[in-house]
Amino acid sequence: MKNNFLVILIFGFFYFSNIALSESFTLKSKKIEILKKENQINAYEGTAISKDKDLEIKSDKFIYDKDSDLLRSSGNGEAIINSEKIIIKFDNAIFDQKNQNIKANGNLEIYKIDNNFLIQNEEILYDQKNNIISSNKTTKLEDNKGNVHFVDSFVYEINKDLIKVKNLTTKDNQSNIYKTSIAFLNVKSGKIFGKDIKIELNNSSNVNQNTYRLKGNSVKIDGDTSEITKGIFTTCQKRESCPPWEFSAKNIKHDKKKQEISYNDAFLKIYDVPVAYFPKFFHPDPTVKRKSGFLIPSIKNSSNSDNFLNIPYFYAMADNKDFTFSPRLYAKEKFLLQTEYRQKNLNSDHILDFSVLTEKSANSKSHFFYQFDKNTKIKNFETSKIDFKVQQISNDKYLKSEKLENKITNENDILENSLNLDLYSNDISINLSTTVYENLNKNNNDRFEYILPRVLLTKNFNDFDAFNGNFSLTSDTVIRHYNTNVLEKENINDFIFNSDRKINKLGFSNNHQFLIRNTNRENKNSNYKNKKNFYLSSMYQFNSALPLMNENNQYQKILKPKLSLKVAPDHTKDDRNVERKVDITNVYSLDRVTDNSSVEGGLSLAYGLDYSAFNKLKNLEILNLKLANNLRINENEDLSNINQIGEKTSNWFSEILFNPNELLSLKYISSIRNNLKDVGYESMQSKFSINNFVTTFDYLNENNTSAKNSYLYNKSMFNLDKFNSLQFSTRKNKTKDLTEYYKFMYQYKNDCLAASIEYNKDFYSDGELKPEESILFKLTITPFAEVTSHNMK
């Protein structure tokens, strides 16, 4: 047949094992096409080997152009440079052996076998003559230490094992971020040299979430250390102006192995103004939760103590053990050392806090506090725990006068020495304890109270589903010795039934409670009778409520009338002079006025209502009102009289929460006598905020107790702007007509720095402690520490 094409294609289809491509390559393939017209050879699923056998290429397809002496490769390509131990994977490549270069693109991976170094991008040029690989495309580099680098471009000088990059961003194996404009990476040693360095240290493992940032003129990264020249460190957020605080140093070194950042010739700058110089200085990096070293020192003073310099030192003995030594250096011949030891094991905790104060021409003073908690395993119990406390002090006013703080207790007037064992299982709990209390405000004879021992047993009976409720048995045995010669032995046994709450056809939600109580006593010199005493009584209580709801598109209103009917034998233990508080929170409870050793006798009815109004559009409860009262047929003169709970009509108990909008919130709790005139108890908390001004009031007036506590507390704050504020607080003891303290503060605060000037005036009613007045300057550098000036008054 006559062919109409101008060019005649001569097609040869051969099955050769080898074919030579000029003097450059030898091609091995089972399938080869020779296109004479195009002067081209195609090969499939083959291997091309350079004449010197240093370059070996594998690919799905080869195209060799005889005219240009170029070998093109496409599809799952891989080139191995044997002399350099480099593997290049690609989608497409052109091998120009005449000019000795390789161009490759598409899913590129360059792997340095001996250094486990990986380069990934989309296009590279390999200059075989100078042994340089380069690219102007965004590239990812990974080393064998888990560090990942991203660059805009790179030049890899293979003979020098050196990669020059532009705009490097590195994420190391601890997720720290390094950024430089120009950098050199040594693929053999792993060292990095960079210019214009910026570093953000990973702070995810630390409670404080401030960003740890460094920057400098240059950086040298060698393994676990980074050395920065003319560097700056801060934890402040990025902003256009200078950071609120920074450390500026000639040299900064971050040692990831030691977990510390150290400085040479360092200045602490506040808003770019040098305020302190440190020839050498170091602090932990953000990976550290605990590390040995000096903590920030402070200068403090008090009118009840001399001025002193506190230089705390933290020592980490092990992962679960540490000390804090806090020596106080006084101007006079006086020295105080406080030490806190902490140990946390898998199932136990230890805290030890003690101090010694020595002073010329005065007796030494000391305290010793210890607390031990341990979770144990005891057969037949799911959990069990042992608690042990020791608290000793040599001088009653020592903790207050020296303002010593500890993590074991905030109480400076009551000392506790105790041993407790708690056992729990699904249906039984046992508490065994022995305790000695020491009241430092009492004289030596009456200050001790001994509870030796106390045994509390609770048994729940879960196999009585037919009764639609639950039964429990509680037995409490205690021996108390106090006020020198008062001895009380008591055993209280309670059998309690609580029914499940049910809703009847009328919508009432009802349940029943039943209590049988047995008390056994033997007393000596007690307010109770000085003889053996046996008591047995019971009580039935019926509880009912009727929830009513009215709802529309804007409001949800709920009204819930409720009542609690109590029926018990008339006999009640004489508690008329005992002060027991009844309020809106417990007026419906089974044991509201007794000390759990007797039963409230007679027939009584507690009734009241709860009302709430909820604004659905604002997601705000605007009103919550609770009101209750108690009625009884016959008066019970043995009950505590502070709330008229034993009279035919008790006090009126109420609680009002009023939140009309986001500006105002009010909570008022009261107990008003049945004449509706005399207030026995009232408490009010309020908060008012408008624009930048917020003020809170807390008022208490307790007329129904012997203490007759009454005070008024106020705290007000005015935000001048986002960072500056004024704060004022005071508390007045209305019982003693005494202002307890004034506090006024101006504060500047941002994300990493707070500075304040504080005026404080404290008034003491304790004879041994003098009033205090101080003007202090405080500077807080987050997250390191707070520095307080001496009293400038």
PDB file of C-alpha atoms in Angstrom, residues 83 188 297 370 470 616 657:
ATOM      1  CA  SER A  83      30.773   7.384  45.017  1.00  0.00           C
ATOM      2  CA  LYS A 188      27.893  15.156  58.479  1.00  0.00           C
ATOM      3  CA  PRO A 297      15.609  36.658  96.164  1.00  0.00           C
ATOM      4  CA  TYR A 370       4.834  17.054 108.716  1.00  0.00           C
ATOM      5  CA  ASN A 470     -32.004   2.506 100.302  1.00  0.00           C
ATOM      6  CA  LYS A 616     -33.358  32.417  77.383  1.00  0.00           C
ATOM      7  CA  LEU A 657     -30.234  36.118  93.746  1.00  0.00           C
TER       8      LEU A 657
END
